[in-house]
JSON list of C-alpha atoms in Angstrom, two decimals:
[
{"chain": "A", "resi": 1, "resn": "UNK", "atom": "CA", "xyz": [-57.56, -17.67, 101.05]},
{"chain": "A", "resi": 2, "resn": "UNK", "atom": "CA", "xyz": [-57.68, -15.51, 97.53]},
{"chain": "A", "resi": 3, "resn": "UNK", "atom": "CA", "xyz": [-55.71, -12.70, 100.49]},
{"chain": "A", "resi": 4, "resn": "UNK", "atom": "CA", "xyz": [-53.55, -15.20, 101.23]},
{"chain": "A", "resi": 5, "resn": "UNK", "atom": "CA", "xyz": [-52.70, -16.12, 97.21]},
{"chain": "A", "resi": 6, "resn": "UNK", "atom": "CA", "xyz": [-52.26, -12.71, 96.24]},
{"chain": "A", "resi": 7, "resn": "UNK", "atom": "CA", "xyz": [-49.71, -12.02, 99.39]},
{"chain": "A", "resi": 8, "resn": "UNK", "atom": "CA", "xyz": [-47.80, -14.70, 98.20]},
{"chain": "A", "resi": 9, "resn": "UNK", "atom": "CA", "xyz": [-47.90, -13.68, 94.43]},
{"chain": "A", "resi": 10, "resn": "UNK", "atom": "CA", "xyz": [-46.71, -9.73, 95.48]},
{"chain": "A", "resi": 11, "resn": "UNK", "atom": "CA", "xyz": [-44.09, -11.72, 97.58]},
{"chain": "A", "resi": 12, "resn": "UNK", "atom": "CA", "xyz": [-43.27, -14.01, 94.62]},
{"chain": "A", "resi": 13, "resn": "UNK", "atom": "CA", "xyz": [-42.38, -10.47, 91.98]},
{"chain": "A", "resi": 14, "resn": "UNK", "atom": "CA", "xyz": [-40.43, -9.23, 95.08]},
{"chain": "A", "resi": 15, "resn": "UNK", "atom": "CA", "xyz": [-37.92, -11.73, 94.90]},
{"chain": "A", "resi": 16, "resn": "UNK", "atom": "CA", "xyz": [-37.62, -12.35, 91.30]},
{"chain": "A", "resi": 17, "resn": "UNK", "atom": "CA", "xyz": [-38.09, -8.79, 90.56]},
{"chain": "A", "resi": 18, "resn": "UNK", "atom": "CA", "xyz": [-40.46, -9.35, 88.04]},
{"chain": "A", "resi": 19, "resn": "UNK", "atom": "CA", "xyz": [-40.46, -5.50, 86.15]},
{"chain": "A", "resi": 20, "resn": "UNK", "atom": "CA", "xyz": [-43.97, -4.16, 85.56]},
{"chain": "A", "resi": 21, "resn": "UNK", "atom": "CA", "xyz": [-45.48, -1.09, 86.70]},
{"chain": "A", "resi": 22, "resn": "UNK", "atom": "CA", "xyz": [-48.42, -2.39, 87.40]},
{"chain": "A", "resi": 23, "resn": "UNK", "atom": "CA", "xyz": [-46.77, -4.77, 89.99]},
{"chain": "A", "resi": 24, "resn": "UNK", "atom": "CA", "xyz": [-44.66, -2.36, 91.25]},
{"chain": "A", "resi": 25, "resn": "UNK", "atom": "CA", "xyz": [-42.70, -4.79, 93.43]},
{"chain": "A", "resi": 26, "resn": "UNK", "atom": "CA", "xyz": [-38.95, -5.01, 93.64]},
{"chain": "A", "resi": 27, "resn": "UNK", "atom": "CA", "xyz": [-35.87, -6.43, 95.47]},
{"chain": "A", "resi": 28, "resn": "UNK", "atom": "CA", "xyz": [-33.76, -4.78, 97.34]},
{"chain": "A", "resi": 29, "resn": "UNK", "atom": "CA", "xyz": [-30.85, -3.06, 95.34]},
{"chain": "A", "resi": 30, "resn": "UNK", "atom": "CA", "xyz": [-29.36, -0.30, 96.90]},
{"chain": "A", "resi": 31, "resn": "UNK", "atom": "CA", "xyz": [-26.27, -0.19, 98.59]},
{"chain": "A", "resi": 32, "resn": "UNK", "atom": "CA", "xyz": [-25.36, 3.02, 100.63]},
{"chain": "A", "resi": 33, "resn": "UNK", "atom": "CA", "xyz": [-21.67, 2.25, 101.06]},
{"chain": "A", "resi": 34, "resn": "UNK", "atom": "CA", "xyz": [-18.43, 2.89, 99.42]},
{"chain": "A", "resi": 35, "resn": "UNK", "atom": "CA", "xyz": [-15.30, 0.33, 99.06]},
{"chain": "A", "resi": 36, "resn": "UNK", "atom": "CA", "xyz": [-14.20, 1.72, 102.56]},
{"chain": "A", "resi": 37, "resn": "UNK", "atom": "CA", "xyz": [-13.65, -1.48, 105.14]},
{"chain": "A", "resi": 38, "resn": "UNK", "atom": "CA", "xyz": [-13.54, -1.29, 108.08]},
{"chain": "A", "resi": 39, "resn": "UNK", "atom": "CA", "xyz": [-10.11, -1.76, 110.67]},
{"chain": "A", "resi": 40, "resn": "UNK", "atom": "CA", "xyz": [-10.42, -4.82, 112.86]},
{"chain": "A", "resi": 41, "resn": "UNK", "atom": "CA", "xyz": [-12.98, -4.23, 115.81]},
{"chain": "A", "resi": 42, "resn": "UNK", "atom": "CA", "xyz": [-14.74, -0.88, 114.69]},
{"chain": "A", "resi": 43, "resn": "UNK", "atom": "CA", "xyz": [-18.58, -1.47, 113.84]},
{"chain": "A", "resi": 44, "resn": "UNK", "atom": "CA", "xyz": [-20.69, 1.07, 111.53]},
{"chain": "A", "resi": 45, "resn": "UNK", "atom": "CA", "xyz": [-24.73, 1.35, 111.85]},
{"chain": "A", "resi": 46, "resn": "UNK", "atom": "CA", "xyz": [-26.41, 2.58, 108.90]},
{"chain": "A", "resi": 47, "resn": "UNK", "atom": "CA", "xyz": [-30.38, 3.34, 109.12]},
{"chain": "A", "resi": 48, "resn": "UNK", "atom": "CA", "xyz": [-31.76, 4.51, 105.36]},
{"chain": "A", "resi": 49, "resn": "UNK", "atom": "CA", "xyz": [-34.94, 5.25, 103.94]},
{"chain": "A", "resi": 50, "resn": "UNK", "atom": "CA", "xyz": [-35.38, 4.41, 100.21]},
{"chain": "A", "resi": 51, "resn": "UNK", "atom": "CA", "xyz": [-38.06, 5.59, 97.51]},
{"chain": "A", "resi": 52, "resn": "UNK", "atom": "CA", "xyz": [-38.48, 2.98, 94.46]},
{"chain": "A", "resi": 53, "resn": "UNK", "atom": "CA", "xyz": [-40.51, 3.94, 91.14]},
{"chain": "A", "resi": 54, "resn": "UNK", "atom": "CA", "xyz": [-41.03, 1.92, 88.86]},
{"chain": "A", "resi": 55, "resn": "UNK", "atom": "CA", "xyz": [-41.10, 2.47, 84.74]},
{"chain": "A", "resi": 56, "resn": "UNK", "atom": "CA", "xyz": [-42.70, 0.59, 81.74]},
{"chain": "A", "resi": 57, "resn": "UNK", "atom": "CA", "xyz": [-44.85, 0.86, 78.66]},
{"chain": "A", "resi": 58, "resn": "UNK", "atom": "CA", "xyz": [-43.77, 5.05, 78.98]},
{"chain": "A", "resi": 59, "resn": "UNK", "atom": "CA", "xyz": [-45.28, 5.35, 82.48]},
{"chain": "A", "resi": 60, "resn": "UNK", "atom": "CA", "xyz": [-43.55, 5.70, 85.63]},
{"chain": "A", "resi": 61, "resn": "UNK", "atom": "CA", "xyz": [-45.03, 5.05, 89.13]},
{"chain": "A", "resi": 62, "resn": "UNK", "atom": "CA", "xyz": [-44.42, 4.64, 92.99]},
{"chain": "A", "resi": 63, "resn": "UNK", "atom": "CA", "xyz": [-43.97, 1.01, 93.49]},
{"chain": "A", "resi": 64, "resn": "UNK", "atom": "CA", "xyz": [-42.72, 1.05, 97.07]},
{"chain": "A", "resi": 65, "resn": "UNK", "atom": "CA", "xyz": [-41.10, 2.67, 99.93]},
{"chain": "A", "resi": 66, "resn": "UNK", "atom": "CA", "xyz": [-38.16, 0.59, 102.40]},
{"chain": "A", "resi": 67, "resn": "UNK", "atom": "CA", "xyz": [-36.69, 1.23, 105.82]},
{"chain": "A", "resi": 68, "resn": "UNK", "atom": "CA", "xyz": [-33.70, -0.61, 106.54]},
{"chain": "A", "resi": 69, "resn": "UNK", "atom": "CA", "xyz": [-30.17, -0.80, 108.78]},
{"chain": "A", "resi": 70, "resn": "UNK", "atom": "CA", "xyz": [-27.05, -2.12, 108.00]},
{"chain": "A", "resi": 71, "resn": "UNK", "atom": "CA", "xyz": [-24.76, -3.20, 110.41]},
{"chain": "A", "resi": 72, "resn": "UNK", "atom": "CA", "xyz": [-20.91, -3.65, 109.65]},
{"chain": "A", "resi": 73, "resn": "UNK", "atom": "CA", "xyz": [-18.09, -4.89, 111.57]},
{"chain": "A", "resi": 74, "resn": "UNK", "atom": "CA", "xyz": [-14.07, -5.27, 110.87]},
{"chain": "A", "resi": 75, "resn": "UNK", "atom": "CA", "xyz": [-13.17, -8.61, 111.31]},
{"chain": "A", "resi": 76, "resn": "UNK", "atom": "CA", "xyz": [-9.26, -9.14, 110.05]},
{"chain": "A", "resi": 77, "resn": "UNK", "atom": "CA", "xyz": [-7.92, -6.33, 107.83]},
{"chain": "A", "resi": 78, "resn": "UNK", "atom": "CA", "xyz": [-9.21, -5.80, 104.46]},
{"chain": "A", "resi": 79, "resn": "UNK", "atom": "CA", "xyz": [-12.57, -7.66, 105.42]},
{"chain": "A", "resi": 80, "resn": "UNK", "atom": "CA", "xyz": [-15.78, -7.22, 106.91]},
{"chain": "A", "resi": 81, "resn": "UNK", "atom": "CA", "xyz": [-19.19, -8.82, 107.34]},
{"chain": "A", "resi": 82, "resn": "UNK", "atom": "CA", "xyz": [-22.16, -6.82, 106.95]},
{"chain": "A", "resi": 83, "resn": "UNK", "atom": "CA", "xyz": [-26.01, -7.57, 107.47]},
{"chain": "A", "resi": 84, "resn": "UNK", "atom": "CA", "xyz": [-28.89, -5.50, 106.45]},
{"chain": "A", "resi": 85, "resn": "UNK", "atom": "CA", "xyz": [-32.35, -5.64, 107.39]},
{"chain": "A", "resi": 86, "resn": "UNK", "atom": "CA", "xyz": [-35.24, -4.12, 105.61]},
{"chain": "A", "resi": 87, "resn": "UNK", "atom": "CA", "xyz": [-39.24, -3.14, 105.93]},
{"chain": "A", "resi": 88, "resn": "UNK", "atom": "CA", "xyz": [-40.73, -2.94, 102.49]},
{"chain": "A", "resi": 89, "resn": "UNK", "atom": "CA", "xyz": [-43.90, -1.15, 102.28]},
{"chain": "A", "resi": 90, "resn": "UNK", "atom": "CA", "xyz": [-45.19, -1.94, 98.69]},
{"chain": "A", "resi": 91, "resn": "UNK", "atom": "CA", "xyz": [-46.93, 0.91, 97.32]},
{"chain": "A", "resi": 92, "resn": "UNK", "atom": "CA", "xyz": [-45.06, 3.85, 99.62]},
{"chain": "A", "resi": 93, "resn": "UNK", "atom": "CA", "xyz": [-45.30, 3.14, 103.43]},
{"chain": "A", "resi": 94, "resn": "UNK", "atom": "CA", "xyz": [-48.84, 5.08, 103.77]},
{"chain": "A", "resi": 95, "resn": "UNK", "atom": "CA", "xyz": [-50.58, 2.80, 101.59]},
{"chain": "A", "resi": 96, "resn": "UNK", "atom": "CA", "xyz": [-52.64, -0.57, 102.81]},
{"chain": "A", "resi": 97, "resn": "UNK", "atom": "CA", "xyz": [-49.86, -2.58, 99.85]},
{"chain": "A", "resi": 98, "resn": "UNK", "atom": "CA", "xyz": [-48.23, -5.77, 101.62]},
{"chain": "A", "resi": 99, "resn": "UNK", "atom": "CA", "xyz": [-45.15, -5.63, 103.08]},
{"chain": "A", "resi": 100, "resn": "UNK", "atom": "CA", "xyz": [-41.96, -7.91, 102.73]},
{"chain": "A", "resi": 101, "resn": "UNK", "atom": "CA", "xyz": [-39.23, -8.01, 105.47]},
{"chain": "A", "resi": 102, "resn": "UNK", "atom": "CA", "xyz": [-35.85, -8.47, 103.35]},
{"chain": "A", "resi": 103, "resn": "UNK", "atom": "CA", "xyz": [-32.39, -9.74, 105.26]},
{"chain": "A", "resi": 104, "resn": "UNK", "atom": "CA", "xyz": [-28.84, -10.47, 103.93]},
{"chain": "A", "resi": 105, "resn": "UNK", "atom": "CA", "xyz": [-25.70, -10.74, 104.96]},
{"chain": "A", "resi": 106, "resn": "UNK", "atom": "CA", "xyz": [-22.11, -11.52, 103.60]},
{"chain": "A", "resi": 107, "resn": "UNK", "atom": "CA", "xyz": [-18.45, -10.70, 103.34]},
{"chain": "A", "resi": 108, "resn": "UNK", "atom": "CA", "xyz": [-16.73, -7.24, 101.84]},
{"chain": "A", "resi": 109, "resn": "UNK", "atom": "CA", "xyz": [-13.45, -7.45, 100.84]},
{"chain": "A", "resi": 110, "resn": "UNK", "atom": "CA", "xyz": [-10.84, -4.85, 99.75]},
{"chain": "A", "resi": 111, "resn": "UNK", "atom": "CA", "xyz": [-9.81, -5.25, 96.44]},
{"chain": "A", "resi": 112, "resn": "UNK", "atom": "CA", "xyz": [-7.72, -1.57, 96.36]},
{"chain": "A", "resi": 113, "resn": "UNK", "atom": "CA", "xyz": [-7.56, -0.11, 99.59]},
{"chain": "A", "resi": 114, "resn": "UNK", "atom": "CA", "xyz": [-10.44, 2.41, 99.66]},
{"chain": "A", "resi": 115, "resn": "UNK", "atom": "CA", "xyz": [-11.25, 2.36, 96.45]},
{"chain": "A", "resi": 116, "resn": "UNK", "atom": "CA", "xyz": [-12.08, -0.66, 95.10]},
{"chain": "A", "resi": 117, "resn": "UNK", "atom": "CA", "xyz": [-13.72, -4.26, 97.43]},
{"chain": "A", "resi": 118, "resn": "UNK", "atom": "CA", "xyz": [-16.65, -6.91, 96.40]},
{"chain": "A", "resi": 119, "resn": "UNK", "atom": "CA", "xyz": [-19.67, -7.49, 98.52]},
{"chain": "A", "resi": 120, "resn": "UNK", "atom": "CA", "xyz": [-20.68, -10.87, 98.23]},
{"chain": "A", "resi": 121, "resn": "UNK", "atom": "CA", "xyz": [-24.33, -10.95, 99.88]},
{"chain": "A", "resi": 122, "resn": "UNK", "atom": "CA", "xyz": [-27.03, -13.49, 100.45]},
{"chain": "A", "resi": 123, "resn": "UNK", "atom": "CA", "xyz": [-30.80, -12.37, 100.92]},
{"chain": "A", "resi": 124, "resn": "UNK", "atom": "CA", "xyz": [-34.13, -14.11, 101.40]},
{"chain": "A", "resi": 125, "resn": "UNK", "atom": "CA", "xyz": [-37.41, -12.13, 102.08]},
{"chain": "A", "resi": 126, "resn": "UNK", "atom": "CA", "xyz": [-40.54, -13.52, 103.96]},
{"chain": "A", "resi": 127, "resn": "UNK", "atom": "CA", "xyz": [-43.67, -11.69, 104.31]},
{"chain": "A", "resi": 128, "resn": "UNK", "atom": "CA", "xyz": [-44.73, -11.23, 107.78]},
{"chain": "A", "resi": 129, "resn": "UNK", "atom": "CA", "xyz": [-48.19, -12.84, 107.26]},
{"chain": "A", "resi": 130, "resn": "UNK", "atom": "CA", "xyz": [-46.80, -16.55, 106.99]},
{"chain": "A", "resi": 131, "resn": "UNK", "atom": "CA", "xyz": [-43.67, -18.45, 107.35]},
{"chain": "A", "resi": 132, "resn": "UNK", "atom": "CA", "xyz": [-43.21, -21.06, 104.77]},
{"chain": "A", "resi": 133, "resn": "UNK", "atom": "CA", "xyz": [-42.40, -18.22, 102.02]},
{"chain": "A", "resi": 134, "resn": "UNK", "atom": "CA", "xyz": [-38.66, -17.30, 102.06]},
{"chain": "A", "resi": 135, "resn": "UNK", "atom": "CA", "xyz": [-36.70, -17.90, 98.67]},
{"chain": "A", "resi": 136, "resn": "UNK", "atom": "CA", "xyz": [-32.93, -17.23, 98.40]},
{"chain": "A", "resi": 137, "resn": "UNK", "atom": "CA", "xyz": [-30.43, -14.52, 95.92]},
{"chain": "A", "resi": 138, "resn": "UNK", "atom": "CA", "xyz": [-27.12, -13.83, 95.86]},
{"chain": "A", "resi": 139, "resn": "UNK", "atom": "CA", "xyz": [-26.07, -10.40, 95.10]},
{"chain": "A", "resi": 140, "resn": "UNK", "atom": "CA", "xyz": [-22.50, -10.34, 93.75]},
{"chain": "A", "resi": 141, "resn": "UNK", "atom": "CA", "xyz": [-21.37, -6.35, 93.96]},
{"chain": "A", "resi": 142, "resn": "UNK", "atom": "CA", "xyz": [-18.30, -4.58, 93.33]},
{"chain": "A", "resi": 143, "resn": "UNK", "atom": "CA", "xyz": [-17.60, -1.44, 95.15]},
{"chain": "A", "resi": 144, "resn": "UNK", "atom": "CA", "xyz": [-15.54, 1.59, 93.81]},
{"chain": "A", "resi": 145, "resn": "UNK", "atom": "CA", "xyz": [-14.72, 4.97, 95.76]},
{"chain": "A", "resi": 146, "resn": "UNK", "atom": "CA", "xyz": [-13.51, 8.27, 94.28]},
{"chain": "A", "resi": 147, "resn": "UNK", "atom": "CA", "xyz": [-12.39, 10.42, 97.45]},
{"chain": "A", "resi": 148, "resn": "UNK", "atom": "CA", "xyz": [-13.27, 14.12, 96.49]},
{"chain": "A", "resi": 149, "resn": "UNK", "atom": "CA", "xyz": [-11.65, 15.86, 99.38]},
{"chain": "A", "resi": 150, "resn": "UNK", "atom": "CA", "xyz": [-9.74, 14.01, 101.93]},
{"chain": "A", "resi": 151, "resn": "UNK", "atom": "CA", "xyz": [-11.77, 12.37, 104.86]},
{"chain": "A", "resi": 152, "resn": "UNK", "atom": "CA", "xyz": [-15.29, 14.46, 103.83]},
{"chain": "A", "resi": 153, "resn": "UNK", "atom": "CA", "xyz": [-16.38, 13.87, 100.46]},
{"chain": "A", "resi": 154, "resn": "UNK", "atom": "CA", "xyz": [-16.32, 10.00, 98.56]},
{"chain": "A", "resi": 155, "resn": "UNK", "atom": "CA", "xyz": [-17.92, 9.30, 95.59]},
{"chain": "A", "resi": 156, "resn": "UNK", "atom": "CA", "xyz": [-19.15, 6.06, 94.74]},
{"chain": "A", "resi": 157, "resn": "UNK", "atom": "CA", "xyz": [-20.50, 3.64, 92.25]},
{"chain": "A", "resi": 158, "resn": "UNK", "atom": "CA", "xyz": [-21.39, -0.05, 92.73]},
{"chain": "A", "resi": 159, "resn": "UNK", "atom": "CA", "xyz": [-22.44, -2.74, 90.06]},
{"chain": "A", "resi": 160, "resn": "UNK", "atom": "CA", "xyz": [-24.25, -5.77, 91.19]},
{"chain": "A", "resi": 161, "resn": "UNK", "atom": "CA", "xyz": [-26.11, -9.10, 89.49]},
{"chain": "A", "resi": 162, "resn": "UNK", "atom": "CA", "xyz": [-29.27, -10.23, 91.73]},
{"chain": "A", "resi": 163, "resn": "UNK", "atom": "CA", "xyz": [-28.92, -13.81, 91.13]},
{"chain": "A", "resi": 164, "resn": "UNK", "atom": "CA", "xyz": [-31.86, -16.60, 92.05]},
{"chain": "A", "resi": 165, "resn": "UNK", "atom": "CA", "xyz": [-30.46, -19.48, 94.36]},
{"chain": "A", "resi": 166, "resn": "UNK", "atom": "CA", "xyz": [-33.70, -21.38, 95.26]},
{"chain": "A", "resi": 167, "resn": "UNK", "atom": "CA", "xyz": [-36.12, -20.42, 92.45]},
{"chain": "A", "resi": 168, "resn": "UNK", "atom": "CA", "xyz": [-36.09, -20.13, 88.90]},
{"chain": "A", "resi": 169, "resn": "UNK", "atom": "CA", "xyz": [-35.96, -16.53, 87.88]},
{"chain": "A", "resi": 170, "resn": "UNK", "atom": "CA", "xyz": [-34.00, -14.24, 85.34]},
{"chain": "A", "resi": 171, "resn": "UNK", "atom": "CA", "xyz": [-30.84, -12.33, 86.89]},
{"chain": "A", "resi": 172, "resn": "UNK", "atom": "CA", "xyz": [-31.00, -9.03, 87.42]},
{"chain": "A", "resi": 173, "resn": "UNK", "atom": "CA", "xyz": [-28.69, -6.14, 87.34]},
{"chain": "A", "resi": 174, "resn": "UNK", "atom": "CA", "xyz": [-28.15, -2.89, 89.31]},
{"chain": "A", "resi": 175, "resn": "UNK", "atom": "CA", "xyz": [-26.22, 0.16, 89.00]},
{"chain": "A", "resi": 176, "resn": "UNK", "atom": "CA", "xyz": [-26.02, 2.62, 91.99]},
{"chain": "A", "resi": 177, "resn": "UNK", "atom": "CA", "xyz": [-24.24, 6.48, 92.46]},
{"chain": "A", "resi": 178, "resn": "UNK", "atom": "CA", "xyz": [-24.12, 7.94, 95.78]},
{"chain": "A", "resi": 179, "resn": "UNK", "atom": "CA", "xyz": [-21.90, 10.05, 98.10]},
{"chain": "A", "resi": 180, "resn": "UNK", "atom": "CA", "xyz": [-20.44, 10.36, 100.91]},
{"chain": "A", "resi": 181, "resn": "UNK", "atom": "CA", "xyz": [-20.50, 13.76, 103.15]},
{"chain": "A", "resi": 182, "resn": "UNK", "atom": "CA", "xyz": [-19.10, 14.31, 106.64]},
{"chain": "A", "resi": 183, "resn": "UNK", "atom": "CA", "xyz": [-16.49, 16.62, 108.52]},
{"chain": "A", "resi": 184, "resn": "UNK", "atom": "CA", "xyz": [-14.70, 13.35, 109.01]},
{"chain": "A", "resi": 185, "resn": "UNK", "atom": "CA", "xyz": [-16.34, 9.91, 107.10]},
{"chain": "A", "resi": 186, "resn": "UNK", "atom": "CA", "xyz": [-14.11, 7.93, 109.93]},
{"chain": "A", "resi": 187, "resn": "UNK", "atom": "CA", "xyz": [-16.71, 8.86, 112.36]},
{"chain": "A", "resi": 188, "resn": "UNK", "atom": "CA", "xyz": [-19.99, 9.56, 110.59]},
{"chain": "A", "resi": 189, "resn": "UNK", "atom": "CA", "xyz": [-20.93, 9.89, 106.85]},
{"chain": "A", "resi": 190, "resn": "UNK", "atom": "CA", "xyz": [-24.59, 11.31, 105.43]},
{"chain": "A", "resi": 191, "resn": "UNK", "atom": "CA", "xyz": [-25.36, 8.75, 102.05]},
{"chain": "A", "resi": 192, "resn": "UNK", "atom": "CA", "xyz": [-27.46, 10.03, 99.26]},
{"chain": "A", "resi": 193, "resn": "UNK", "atom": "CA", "xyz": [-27.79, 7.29, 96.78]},
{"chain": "A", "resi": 194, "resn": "UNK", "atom": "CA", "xyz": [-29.87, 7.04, 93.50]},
{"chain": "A", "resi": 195, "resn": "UNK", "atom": "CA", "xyz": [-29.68, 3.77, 91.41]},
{"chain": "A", "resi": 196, "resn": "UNK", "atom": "CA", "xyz": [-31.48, 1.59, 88.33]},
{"chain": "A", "resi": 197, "resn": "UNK", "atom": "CA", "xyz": [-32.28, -1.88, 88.77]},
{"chain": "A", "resi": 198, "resn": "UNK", "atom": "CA", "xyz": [-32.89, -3.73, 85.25]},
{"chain": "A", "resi": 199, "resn": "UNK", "atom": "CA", "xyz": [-33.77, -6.78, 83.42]},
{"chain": "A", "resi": 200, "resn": "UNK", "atom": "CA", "xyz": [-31.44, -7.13, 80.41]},
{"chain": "A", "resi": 201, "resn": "UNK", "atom": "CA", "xyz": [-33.93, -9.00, 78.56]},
{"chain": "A", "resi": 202, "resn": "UNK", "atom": "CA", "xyz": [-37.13, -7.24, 79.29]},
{"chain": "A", "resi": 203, "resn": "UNK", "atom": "CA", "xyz": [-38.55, -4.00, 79.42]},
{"chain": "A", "resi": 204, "resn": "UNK", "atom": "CA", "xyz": [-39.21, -1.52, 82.09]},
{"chain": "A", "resi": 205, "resn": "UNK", "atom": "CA", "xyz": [-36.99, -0.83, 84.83]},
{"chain": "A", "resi": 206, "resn": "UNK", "atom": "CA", "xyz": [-36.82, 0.67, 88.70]},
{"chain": "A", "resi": 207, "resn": "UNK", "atom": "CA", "xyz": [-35.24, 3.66, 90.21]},
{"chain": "A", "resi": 208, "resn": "UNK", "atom": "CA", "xyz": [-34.23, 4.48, 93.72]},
{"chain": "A", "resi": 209, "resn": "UNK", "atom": "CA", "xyz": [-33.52, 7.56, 95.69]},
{"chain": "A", "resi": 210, "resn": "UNK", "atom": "CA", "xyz": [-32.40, 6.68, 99.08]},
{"chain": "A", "resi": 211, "resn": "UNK", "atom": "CA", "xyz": [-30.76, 8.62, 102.43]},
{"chain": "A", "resi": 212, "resn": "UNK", "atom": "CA", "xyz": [-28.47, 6.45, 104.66]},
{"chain": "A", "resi": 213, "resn": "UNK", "atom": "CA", "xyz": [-26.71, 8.40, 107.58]},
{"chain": "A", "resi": 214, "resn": "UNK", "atom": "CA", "xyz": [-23.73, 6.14, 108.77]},
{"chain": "A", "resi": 215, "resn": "UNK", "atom": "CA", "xyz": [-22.20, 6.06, 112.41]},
{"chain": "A", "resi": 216, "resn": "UNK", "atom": "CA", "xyz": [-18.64, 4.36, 112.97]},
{"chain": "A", "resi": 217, "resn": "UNK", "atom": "CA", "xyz": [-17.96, 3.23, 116.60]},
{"chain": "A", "resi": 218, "resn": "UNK", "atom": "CA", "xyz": [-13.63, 3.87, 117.01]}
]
């Protein structure tokens, strides 16, 4: 029972991304895509590894390692669904920590052809060890792309609010750079990202550094 009560409490900070270092838990909040969207009918795969730390009180420390895939399709022009799945290993995925399984899935739409679209994701997380645990966020984000050199080089920034749907929590906001690198980002794209995650009433905050290597199916 007391395993049980503290799997649910480490589950419980995941989702409201309660900020502590001594926790070390948070949500989800990279992105590892651009405002590209995809024609009608092609799909992209994404697999990623991510690295979180976490920083408060002047310390910093490794709060938890994810794997993940995203999976994107065209569905009319200027619009796509995606859905992302992802393992998170609190405490780095060699330690004995929990682990959360985090899903979500949702609409992008171009705002400015390839440079500019919203991602309008839902999530819930459940922890593998029992079944009655899943709480809801949305995660409003808005995409931007700088292309550096035509087809092989994008640079992009997203902005996001994590916001509670079936809980009471505090929303949450992200900020994430990353690139895009490829002899032609049509086919295949290599996505290092780093981001912040913070509360903007509390102290402490997380960091990400994450790898995402994208394949696009003509």
């Amino acid at each position: 029972m007391k395993e049980r009560n503290r799997t649910q409490e480490v589950l419980w900070l995941v989702i409201t991304g309660a900020l502590g270092a001594a926790q070390g838990c948070a949500p989800v909040f990279s992105d590892l895509q651009g405002a590209r969207v995809l024609a009608p009918g092609k799909v992209e795969v994404t697999p990623s590894f991510s690295a979180v730390l976490a920083s408060a009180n002047g310390e910093t420390d490794h709060a938890q390692d994810h794997l993940g895939v995203q999976v994107a399709t065209g569905v009319s022009p200027g619009v796509e669904l995606r859905g992302r799945a992802e393992y998170v290993k609190v405490g780095g995925l060699l330690d004995d920590g929990p682990s959360i399984n985090w899903f979500s899935a949702g609409p992008k739409i171009s705002l400015a052809k390839d440079r500019l679209a919203a991602y309008l994701p839902v999530a819930f997380a459940v922890n593998e060890d029992f079944d009655d645990s899943g709480l809801v966020t949305a995660a409003p984000t808005l995409l931007a792309t700088v292309p550096l050199t035509e087809n092989r080089t994008d640079l992009n920034f997203s902005g996001k609010a994590l916001i509670p749907l079936s809980y009471d929590g505090d929303v949450l906001a992200a900020v994430n750079v990353g690139l895009a690198l490829g002899s032609d980002l049509s086919c295949w794209a290599l996505r290092p990202e780093v981001g912040i995650l913070f509360n903007p009433g509390e102290d402490g905050y997380y960091t990400h550094a994450s790898l995402g290597l994208s394949f696009t199916a003509r």
